[in-house]
GROMACS .gro file of C-alpha atoms in nm:
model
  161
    1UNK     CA    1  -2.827  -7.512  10.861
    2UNK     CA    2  -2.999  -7.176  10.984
    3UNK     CA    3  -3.211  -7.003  10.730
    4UNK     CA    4  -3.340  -6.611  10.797
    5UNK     CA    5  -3.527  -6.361  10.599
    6UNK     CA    6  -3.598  -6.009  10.676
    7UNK     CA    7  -3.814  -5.856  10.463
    8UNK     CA    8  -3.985  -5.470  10.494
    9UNK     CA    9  -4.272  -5.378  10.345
   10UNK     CA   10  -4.321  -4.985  10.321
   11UNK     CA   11  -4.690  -4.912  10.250
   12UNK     CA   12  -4.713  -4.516  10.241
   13UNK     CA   13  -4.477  -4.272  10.315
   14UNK     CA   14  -4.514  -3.895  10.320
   15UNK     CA   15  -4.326  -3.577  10.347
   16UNK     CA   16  -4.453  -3.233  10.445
   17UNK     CA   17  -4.297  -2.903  10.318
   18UNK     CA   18  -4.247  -2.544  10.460
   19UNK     CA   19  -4.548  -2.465  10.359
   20UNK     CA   20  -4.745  -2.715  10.476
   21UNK     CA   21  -4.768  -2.911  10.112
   22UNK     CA   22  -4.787  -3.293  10.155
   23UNK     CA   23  -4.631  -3.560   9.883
   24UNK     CA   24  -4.623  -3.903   9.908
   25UNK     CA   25  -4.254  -4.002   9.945
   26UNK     CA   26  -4.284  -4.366   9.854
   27UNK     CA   27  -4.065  -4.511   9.638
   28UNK     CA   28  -3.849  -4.188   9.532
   29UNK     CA   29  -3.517  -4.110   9.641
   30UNK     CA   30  -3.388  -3.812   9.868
   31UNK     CA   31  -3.082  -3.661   9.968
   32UNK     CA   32  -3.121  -3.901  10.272
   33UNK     CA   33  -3.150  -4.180  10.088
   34UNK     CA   34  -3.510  -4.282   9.982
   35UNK     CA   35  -3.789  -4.471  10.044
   36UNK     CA   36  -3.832  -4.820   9.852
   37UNK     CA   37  -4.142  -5.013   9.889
   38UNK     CA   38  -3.953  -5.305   9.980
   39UNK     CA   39  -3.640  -5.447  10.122
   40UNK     CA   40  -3.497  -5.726  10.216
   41UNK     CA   41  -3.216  -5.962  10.360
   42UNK     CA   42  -3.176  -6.357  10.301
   43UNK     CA   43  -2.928  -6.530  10.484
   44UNK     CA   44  -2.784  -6.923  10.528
   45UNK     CA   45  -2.569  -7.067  10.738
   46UNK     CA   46  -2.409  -7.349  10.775
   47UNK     CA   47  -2.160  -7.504  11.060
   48UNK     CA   48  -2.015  -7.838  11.099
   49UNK     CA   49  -1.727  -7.891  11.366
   50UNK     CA   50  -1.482  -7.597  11.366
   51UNK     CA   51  -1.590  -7.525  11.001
   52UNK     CA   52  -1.882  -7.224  10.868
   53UNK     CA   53  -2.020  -7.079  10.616
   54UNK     CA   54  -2.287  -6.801  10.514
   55UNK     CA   55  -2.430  -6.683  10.205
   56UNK     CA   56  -2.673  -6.371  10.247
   57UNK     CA   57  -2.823  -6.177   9.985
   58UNK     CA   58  -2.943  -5.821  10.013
   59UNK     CA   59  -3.251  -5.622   9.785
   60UNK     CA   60  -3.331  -5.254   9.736
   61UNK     CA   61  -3.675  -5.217   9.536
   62UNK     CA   62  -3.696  -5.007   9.252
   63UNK     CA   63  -3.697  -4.588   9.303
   64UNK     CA   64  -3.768  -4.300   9.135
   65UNK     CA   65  -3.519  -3.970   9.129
   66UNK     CA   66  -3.720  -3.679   9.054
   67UNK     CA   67  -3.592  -3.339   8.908
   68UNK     CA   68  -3.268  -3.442   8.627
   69UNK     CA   69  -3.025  -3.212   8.609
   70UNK     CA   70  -2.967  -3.041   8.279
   71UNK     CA   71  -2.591  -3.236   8.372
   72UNK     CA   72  -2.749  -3.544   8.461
   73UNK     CA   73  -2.962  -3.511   8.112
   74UNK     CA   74  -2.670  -3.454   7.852
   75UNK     CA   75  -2.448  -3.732   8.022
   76UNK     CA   76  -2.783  -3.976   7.952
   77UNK     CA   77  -2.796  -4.041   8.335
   78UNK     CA   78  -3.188  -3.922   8.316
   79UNK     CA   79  -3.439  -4.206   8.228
   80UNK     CA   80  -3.763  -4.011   8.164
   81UNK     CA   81  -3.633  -3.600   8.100
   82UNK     CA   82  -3.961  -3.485   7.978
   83UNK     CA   83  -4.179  -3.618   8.300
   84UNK     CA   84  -4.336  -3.318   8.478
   85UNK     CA   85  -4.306  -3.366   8.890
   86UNK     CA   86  -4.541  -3.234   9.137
   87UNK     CA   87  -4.209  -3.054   9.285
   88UNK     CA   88  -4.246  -2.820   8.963
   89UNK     CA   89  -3.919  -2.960   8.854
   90UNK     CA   90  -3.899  -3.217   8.530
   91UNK     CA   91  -3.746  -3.508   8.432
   92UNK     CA   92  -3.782  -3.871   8.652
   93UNK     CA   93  -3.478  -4.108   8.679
   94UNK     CA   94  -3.554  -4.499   8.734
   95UNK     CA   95  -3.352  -4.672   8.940
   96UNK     CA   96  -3.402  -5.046   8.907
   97UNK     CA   97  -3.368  -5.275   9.155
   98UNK     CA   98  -3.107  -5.409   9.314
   99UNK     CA   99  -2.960  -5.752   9.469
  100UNK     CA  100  -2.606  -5.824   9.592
  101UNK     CA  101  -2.454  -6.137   9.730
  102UNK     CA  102  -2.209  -6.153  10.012
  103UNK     CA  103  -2.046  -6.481  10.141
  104UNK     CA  104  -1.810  -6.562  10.436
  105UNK     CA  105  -1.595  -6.912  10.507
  106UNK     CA  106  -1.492  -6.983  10.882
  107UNK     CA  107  -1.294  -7.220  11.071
  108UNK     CA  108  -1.279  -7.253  11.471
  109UNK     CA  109  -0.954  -7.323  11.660
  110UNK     CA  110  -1.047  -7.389  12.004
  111UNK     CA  111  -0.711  -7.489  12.179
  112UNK     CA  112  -0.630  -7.113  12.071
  113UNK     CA  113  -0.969  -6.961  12.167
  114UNK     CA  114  -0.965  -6.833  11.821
  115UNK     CA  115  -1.156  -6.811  11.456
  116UNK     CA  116  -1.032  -6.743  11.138
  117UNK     CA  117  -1.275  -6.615  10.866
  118UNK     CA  118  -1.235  -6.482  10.506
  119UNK     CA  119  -1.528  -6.317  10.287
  120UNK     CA  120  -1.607  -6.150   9.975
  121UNK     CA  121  -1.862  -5.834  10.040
  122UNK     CA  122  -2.082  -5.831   9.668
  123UNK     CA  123  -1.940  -6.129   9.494
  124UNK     CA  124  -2.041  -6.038   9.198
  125UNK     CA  125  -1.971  -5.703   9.158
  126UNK     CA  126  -2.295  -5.579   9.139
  127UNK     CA  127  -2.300  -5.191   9.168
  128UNK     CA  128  -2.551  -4.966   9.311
  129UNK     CA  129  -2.742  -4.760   9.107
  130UNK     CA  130  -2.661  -4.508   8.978
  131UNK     CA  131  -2.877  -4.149   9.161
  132UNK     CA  132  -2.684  -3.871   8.988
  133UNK     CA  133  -2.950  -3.552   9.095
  134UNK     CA  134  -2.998  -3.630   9.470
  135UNK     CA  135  -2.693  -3.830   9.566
  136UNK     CA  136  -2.433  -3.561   9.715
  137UNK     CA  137  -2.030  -3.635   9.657
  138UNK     CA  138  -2.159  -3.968   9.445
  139UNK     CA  139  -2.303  -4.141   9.242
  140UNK     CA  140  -2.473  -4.395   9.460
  141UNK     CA  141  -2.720  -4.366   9.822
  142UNK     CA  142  -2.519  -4.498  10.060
  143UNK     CA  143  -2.794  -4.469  10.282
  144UNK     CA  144  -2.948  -4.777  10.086
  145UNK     CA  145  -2.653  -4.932   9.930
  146UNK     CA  146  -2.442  -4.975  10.224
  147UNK     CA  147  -2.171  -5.121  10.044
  148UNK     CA  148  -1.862  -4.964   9.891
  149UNK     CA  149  -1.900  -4.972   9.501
  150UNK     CA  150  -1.756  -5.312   9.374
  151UNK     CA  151  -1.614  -5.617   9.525
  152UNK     CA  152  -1.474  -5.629   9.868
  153UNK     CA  153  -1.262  -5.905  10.019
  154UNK     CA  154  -1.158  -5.931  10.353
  155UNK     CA  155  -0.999  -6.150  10.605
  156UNK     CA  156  -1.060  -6.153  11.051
  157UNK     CA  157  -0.906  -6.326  11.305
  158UNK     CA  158  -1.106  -6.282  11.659
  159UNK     CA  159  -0.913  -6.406  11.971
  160UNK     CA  160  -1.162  -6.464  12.268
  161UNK     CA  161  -0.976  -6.442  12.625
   0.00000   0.00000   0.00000
């Protein structure tokens, strides 16, 4: 067995405007992406003979989307509409955190210098969420989320020669 853990710790992060104004970025969300205070990656593996396995599970701290869209508002995609920014714009959006499990199965041929795996990207189905007022052509940061929205399965065969 082979156990890992990465895990980030973000302790401040600012921006700085045009005109020279700083704010403190931590924790919100951008057009980029965002900044959570945390993330982090656990995996385990496992191998016996020509067989493997790995579980890892992924986590995106909590964020804040500042400035709801009138749009974003009616459709009830705006968690706090009335908060006043220091941005001058209104309305706050929480985005909770989020945790998704991926898992892979292998097996090791070696007269054929070859491996076979087959996986399932966010077993569960756990989507991203959602950023309606600074994601741009969805709903979702890919930045942060790196996954495509839902459940993924997939299959590989790697020939070494």
């Amino acid at each position: 067995f082979k156990l890992g853990l990465d895990w980030t710790f973000l302790k401040e992060f600012q921006t700085i405007n045009g005109d020279g104004v700083v704010s403190d970025a931590l924790g919100f969300t951008s057009s980029f992406g965002g900044f959570p205070r945390q993330k982090a990656s656990l995996s385990l593996a496992w191998n016996y003979g020509d067989w493997s396995a790995n579980w890892d599970v992924k986590y995106v701290h909590a964020l804040n989307e500042e400035g709801c869209t009138n749009a974003s508002v009616a459709l009830n995609e705006c968690s706090n509409p009335g908060t006043a920014n220091a941005d001058g714009s209104t309305g706050l959006n929480h985005m909770g955190a989020w945790f998704t499990h991926n898992v892979q199965v292998g097996y090791h041929v070696e007269s054929w210098n070859t491996d076979f795996s087959f996986g399932i990207r966010n077993l569960f189905d756990k989507l991203p969420p959602a950023a309606p007022n600074t994601a741009f052509a969805n709903t979702y940061l890919p930045a942060l989320y790196p996954v495509v929205p839902g459940r993924f399965f997939y299959g590989r065969v790697s020939v070494k020669f």
